[in-house]
mmCIF file with all atom_site columns, C-alpha atoms in Angstrom:
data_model
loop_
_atom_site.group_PDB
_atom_site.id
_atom_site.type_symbol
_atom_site.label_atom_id
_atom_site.label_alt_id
_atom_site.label_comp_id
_atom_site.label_asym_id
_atom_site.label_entity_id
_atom_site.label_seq_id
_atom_site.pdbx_PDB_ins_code
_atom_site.Cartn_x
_atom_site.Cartn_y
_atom_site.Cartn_z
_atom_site.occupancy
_atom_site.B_iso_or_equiv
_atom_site.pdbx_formal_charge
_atom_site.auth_seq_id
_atom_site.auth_comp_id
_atom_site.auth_asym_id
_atom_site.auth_atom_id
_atom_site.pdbx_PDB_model_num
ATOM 1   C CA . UNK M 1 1   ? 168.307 -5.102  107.498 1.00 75.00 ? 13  UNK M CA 1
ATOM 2   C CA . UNK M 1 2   ? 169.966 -2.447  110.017 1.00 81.00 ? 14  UNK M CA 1
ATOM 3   C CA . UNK M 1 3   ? 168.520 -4.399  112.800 1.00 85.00 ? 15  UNK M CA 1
ATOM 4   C CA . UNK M 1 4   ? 170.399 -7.261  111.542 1.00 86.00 ? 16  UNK M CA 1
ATOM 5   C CA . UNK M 1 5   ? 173.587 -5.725  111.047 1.00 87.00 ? 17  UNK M CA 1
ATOM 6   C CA . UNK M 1 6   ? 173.910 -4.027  114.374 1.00 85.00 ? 18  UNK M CA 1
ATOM 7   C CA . UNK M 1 7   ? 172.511 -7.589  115.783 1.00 85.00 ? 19  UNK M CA 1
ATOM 8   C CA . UNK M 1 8   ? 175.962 -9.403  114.430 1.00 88.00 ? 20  UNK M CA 1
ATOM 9   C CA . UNK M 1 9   ? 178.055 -6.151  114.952 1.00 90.00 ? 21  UNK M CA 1
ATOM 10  C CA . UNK M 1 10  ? 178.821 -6.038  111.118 1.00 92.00 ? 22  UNK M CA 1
ATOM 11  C CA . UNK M 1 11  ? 181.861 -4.058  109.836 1.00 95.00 ? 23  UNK M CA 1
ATOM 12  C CA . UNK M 1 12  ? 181.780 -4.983  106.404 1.00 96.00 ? 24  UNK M CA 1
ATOM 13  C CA . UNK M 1 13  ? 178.559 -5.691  104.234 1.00 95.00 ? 25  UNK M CA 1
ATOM 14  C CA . UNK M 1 14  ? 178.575 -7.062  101.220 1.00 95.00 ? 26  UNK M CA 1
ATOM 15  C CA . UNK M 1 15  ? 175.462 -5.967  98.774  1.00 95.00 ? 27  UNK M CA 1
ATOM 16  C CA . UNK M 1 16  ? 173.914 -5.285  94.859  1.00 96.00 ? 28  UNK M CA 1
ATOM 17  C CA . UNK M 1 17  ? 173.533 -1.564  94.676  1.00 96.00 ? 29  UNK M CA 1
ATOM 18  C CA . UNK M 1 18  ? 169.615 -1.493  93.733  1.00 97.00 ? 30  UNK M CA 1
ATOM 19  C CA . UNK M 1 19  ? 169.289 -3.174  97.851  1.00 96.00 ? 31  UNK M CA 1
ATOM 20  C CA . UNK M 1 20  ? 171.806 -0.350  99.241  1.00 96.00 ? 32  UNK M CA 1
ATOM 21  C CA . UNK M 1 21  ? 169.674 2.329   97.733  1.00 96.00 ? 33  UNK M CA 1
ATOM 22  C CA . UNK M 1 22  ? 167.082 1.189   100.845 1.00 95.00 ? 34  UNK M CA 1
ATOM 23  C CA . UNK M 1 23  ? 169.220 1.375   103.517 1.00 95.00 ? 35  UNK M CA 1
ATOM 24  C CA . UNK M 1 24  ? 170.661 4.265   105.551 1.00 95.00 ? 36  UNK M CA 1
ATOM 25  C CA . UNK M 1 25  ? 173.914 4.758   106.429 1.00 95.00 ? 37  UNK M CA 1
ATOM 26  C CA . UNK M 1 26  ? 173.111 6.476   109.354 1.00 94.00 ? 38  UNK M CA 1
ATOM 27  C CA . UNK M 1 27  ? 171.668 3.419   110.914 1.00 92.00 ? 39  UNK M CA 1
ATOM 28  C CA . UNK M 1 28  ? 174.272 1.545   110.345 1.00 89.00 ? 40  UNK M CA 1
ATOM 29  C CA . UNK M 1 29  ? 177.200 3.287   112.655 1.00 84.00 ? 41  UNK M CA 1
ATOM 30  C CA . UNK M 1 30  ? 179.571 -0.345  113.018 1.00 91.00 ? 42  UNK M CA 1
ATOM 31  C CA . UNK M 1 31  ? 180.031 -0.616  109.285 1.00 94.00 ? 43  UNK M CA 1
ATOM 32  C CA . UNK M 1 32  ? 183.474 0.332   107.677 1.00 96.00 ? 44  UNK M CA 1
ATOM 33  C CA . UNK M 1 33  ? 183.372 -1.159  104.222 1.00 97.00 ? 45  UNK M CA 1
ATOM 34  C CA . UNK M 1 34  ? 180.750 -1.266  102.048 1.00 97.00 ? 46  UNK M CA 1
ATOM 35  C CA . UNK M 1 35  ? 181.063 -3.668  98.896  1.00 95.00 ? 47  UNK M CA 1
ATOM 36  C CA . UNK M 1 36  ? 178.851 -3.962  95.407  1.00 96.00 ? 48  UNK M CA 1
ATOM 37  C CA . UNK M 1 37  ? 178.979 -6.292  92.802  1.00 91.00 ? 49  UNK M CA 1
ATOM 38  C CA . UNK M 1 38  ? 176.588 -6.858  90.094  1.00 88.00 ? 50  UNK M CA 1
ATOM 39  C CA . UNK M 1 39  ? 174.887 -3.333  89.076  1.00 90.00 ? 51  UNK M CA 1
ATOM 40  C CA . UNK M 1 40  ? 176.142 -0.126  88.095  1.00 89.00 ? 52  UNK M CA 1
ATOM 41  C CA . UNK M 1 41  ? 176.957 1.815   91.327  1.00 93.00 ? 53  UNK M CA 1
ATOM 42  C CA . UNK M 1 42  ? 175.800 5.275   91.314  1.00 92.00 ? 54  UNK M CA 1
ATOM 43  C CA . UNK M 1 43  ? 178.143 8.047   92.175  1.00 91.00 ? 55  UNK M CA 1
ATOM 44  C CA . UNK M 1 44  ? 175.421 9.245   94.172  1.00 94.00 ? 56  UNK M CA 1
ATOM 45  C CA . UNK M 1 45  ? 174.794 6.357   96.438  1.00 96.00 ? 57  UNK M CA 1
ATOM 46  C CA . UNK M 1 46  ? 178.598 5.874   97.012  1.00 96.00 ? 58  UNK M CA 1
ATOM 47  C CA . UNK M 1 47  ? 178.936 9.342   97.974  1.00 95.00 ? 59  UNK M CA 1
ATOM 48  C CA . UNK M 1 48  ? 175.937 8.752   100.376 1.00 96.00 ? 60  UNK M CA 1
ATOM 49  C CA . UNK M 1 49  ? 177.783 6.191   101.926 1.00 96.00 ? 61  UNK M CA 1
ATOM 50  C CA . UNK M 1 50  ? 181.187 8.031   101.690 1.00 96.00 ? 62  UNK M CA 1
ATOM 51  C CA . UNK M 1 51  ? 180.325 11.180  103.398 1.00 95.00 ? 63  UNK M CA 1
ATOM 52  C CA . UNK M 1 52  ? 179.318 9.023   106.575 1.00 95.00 ? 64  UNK M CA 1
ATOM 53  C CA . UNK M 1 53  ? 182.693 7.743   106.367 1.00 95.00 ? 65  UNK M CA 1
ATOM 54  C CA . UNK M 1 54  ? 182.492 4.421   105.304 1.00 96.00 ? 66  UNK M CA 1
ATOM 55  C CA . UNK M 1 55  ? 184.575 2.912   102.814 1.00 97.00 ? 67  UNK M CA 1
ATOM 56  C CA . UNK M 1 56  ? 182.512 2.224   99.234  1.00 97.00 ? 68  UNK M CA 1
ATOM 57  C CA . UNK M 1 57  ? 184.331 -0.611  97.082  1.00 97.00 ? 69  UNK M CA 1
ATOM 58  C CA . UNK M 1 58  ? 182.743 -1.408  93.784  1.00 95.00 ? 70  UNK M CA 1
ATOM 59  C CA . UNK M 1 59  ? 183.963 -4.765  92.158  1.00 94.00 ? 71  UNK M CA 1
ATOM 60  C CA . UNK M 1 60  ? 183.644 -5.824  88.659  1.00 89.00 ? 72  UNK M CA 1
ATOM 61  C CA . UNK M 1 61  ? 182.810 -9.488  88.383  1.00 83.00 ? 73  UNK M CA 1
ATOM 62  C CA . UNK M 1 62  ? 180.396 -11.505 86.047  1.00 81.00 ? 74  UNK M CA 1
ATOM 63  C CA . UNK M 1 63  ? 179.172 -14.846 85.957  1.00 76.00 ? 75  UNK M CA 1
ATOM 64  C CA . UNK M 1 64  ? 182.364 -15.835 83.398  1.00 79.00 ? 76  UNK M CA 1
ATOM 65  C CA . UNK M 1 65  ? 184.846 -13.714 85.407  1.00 81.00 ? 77  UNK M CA 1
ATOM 66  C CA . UNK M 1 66  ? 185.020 -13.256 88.834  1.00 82.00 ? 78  UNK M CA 1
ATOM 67  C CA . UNK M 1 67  ? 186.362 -10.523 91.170  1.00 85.00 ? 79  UNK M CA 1
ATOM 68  C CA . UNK M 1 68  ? 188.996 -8.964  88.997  1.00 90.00 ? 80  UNK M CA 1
ATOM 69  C CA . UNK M 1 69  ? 188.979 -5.016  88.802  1.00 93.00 ? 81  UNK M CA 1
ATOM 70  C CA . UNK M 1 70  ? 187.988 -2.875  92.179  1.00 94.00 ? 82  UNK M CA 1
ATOM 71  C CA . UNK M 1 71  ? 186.742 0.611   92.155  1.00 94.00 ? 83  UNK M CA 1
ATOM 72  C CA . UNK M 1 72  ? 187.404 3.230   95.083  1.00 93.00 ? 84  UNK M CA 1
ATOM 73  C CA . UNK M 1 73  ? 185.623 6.118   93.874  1.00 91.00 ? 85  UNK M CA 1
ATOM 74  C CA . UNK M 1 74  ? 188.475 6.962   91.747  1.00 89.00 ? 86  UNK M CA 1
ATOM 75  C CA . UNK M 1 75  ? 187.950 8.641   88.737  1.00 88.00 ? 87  UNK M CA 1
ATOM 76  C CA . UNK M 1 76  ? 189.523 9.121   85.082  1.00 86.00 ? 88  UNK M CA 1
ATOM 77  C CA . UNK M 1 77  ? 189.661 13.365  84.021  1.00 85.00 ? 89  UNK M CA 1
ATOM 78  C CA . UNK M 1 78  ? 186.813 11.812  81.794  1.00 86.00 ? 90  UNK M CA 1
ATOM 79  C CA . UNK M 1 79  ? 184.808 11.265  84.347  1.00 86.00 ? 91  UNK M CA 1
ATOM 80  C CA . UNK M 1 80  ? 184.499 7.746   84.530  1.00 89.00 ? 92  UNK M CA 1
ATOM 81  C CA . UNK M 1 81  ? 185.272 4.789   87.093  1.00 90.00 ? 93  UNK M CA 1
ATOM 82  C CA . UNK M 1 82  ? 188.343 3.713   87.437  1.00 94.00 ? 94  UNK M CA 1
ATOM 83  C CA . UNK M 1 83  ? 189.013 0.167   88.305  1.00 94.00 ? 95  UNK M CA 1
ATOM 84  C CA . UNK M 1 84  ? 191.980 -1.237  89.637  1.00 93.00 ? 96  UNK M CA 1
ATOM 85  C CA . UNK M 1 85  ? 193.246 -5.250  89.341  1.00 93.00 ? 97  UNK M CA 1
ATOM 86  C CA . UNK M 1 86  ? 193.338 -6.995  91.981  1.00 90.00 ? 98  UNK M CA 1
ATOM 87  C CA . UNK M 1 87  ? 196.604 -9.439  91.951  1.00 88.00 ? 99  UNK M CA 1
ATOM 88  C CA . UNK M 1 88  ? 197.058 -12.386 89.691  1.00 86.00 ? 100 UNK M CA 1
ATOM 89  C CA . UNK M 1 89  ? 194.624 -11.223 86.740  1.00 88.00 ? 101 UNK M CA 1
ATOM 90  C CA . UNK M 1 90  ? 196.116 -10.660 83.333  1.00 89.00 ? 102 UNK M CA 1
ATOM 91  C CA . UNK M 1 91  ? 194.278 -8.166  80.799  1.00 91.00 ? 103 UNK M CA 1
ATOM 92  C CA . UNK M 1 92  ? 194.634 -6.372  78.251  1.00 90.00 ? 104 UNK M CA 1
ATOM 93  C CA . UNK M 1 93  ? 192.488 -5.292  75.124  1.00 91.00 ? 105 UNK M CA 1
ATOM 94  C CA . UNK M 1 94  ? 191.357 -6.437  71.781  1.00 85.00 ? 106 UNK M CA 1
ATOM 95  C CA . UNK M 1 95  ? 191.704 -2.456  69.963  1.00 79.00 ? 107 UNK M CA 1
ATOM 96  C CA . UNK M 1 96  ? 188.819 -1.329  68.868  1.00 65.00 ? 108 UNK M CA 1
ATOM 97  C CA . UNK M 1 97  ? 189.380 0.206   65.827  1.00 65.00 ? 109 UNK M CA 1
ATOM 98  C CA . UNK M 1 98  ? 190.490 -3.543  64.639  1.00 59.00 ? 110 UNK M CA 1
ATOM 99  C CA . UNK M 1 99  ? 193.604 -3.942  62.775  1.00 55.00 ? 111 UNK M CA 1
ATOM 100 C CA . UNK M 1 100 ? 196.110 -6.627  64.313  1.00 55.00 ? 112 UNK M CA 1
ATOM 101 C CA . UNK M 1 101 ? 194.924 -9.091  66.903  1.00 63.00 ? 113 UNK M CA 1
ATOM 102 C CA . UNK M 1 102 ? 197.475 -8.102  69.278  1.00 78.00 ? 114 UNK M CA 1
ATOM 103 C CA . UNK M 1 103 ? 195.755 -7.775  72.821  1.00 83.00 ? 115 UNK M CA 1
ATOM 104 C CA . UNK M 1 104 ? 197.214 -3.727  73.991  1.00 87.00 ? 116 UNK M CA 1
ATOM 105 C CA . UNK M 1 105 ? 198.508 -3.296  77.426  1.00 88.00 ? 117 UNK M CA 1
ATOM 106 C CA . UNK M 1 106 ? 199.677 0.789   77.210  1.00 90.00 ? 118 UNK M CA 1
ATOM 107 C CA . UNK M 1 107 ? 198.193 3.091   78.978  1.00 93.00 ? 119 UNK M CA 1
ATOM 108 C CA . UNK M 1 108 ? 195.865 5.111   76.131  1.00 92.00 ? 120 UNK M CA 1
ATOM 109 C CA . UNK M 1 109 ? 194.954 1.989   74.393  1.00 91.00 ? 121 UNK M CA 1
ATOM 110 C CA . UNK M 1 110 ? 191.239 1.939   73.820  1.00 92.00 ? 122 UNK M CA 1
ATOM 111 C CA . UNK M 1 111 ? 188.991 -1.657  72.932  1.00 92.00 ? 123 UNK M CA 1
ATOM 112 C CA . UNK M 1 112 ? 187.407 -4.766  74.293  1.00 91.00 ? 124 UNK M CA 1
ATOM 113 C CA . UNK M 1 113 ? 188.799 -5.977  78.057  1.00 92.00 ? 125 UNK M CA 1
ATOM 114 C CA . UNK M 1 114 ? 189.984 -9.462  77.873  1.00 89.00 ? 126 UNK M CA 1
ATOM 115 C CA . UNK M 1 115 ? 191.340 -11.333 80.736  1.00 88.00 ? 127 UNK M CA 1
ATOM 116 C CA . UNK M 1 116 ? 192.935 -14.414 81.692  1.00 85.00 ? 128 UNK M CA 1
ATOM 117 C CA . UNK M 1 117 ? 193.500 -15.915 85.746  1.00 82.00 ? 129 UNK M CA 1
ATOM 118 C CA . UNK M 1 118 ? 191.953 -18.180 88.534  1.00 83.00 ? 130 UNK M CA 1
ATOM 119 C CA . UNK M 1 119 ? 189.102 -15.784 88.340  1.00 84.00 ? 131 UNK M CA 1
ATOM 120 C CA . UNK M 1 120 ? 188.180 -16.653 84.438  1.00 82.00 ? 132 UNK M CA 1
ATOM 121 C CA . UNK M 1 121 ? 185.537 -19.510 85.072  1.00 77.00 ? 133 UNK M CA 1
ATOM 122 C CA . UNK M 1 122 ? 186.816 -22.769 83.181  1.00 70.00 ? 134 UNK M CA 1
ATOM 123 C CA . UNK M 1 123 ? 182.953 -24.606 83.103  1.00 63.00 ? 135 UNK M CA 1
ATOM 124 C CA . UNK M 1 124 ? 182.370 -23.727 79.555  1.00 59.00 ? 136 UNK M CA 1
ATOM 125 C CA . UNK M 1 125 ? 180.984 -26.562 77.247  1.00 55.00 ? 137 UNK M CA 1
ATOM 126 C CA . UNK M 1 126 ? 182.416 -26.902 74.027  1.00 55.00 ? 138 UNK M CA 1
ATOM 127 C CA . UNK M 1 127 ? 185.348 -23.510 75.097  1.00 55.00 ? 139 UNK M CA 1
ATOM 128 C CA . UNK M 1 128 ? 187.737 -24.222 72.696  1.00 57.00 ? 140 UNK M CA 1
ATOM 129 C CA . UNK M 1 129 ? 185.149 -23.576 70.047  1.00 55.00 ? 141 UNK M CA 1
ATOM 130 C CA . UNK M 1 130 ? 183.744 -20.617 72.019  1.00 58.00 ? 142 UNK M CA 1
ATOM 131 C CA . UNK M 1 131 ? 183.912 -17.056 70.769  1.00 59.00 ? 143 UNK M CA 1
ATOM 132 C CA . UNK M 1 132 ? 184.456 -15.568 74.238  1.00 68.00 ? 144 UNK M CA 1
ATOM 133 C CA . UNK M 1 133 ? 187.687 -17.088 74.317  1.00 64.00 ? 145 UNK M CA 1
ATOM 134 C CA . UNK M 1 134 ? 190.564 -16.253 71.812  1.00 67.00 ? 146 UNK M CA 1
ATOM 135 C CA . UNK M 1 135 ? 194.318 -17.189 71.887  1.00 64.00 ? 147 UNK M CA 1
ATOM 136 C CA . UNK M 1 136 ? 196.359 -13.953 71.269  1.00 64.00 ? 148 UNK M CA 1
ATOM 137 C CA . UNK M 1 137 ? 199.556 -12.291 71.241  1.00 60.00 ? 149 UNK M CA 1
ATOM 138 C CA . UNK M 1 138 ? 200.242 -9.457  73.808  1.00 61.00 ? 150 UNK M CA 1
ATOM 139 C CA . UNK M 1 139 ? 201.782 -5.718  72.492  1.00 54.00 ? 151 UNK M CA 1
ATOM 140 C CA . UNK M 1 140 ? 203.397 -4.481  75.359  1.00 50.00 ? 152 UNK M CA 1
ATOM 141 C CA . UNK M 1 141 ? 204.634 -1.257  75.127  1.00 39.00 ? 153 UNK M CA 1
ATOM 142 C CA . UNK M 1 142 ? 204.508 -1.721  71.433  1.00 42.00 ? 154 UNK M CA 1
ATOM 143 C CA . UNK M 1 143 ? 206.380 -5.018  71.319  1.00 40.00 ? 155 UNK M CA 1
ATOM 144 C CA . UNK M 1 144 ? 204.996 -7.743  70.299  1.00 43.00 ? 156 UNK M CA 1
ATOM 145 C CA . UNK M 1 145 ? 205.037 -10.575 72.937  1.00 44.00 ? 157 UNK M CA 1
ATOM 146 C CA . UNK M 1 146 ? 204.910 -14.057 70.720  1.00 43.00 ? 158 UNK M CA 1
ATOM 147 C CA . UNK M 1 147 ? 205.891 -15.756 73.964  1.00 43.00 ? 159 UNK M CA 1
ATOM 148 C CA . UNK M 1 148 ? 202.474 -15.054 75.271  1.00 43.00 ? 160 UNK M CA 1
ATOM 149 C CA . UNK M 1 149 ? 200.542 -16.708 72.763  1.00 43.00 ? 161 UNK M CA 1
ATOM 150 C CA . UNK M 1 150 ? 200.570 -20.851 75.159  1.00 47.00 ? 162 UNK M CA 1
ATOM 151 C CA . UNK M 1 151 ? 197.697 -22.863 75.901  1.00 46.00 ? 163 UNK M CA 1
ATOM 152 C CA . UNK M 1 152 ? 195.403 -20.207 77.892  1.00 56.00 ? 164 UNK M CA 1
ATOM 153 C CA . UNK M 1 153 ? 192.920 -18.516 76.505  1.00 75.00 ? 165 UNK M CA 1
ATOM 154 C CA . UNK M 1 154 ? 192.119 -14.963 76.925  1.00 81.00 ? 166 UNK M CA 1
ATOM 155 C CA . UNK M 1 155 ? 188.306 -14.136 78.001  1.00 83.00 ? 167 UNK M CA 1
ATOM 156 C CA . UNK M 1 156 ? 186.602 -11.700 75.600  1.00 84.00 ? 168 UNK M CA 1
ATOM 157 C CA . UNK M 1 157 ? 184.616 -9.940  78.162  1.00 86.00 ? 169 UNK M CA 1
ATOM 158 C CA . UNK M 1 158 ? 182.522 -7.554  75.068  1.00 86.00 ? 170 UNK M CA 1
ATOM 159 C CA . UNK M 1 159 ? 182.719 -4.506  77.684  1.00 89.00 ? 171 UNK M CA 1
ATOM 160 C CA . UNK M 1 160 ? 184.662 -1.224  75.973  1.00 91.00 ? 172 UNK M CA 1
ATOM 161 C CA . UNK M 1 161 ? 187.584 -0.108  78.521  1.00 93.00 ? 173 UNK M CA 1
ATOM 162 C CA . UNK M 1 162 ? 190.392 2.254   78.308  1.00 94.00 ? 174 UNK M CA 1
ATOM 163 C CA . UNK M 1 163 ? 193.786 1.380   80.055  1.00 94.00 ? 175 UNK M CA 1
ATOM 164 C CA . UNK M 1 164 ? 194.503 4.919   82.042  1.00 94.00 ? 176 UNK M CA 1
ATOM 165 C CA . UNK M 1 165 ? 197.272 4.928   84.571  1.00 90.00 ? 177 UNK M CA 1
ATOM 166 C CA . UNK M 1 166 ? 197.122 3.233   87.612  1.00 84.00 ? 178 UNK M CA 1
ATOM 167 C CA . UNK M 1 167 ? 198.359 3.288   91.317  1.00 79.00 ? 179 UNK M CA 1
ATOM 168 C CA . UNK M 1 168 ? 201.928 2.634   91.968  1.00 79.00 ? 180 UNK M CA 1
ATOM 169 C CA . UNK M 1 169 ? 202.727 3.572   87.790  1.00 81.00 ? 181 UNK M CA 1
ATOM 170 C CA . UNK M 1 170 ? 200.242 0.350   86.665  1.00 88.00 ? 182 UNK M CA 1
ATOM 171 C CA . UNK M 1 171 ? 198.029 -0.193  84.861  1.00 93.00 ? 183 UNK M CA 1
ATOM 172 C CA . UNK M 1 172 ? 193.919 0.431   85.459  1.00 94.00 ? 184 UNK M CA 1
ATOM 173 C CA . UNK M 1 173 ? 190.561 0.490   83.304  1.00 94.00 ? 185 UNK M CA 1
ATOM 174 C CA . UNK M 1 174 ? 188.594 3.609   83.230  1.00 93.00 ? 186 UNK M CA 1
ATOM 175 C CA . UNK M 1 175 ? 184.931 2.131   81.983  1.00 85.00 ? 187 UNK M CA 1
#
């Protein structure tokens, strides 16, 4: 693999974390930006990758949602990832203490991360009887938002986030 990317004069590599765990940095002086998808990404390996300067981006994508939420390394005071959207996605989440089936957008709410867009794939058989998708009313900023309930569906993605602050005063996951 390093003999192929110095071959093509990569700068940016695209790759599952489990295959960057066999490769060196080192041997791979051309490459800026390093991007996984698909597996946890250990703060180890990033930092490996990091501390040779390169730039470690870890996206959070699935088969029903695709890329959506990028990680730089940042981190909550938790100590977990935090992910930031990338433009055009819509989320919010299902509480998960229950109660009302408002979908929370405040910074501090804690439950499941649901998500509408482009990048919510639309091939499902059968999706308006499908549990992964639920039509819902947004609280924003603890209003409720009837406006929002229309003909999209919000993806259930069954993953437990936190909204946490985000760059520029937005909004982010920590996960």
């Amino acid at each position: 693999h390093h003999e192929a990317i110095a071959a093509h004069g990569a700068t940016v590599l695209g790759i599952v974390p489990s295959a960057l765990e066999g490769l060196d940095p080192h041997r791979a002086p051309g490459l800026r930006c390093v991007f996984t998808w698909g597996e946890a990404l250990s703060r180890a390996l990033a930092e490996r990758w990091r501390g040779c300067g390169i730039a470690v981006l870890e996206l959070l994508i699935s088969t029903e949602y695709w890329l959506s939420f990028v990680c730089d390394g940042g981190t909550s005071p938790a100590g977990r990832s935090v992910y930031w959207p990338v433009a055009g996605v819509e989320f919010g989440v299902f509480p998960a203490e229950g109660g009302e089936a408002l979908l929370q957008t405040q910074v501090g709410a804690v439950g499941e991360l649901c998500l509408r867009g482009a990048m919510v794939t639309q091939g499902y058989k059968n999706r308006d009887h499908s549990s992964s998708f639920v039509k819902a009313s947004l609280a924003s900023r603890g209003h409720s938002d009837q406006a929002a309930v229309d003909d999209l569906s919000w993806f259930r993605t069954r993953d437990l986030v936190g909204l946490v602050e985000g760059k520029n005063g937005g909004v982010a996951i920590e996960f």
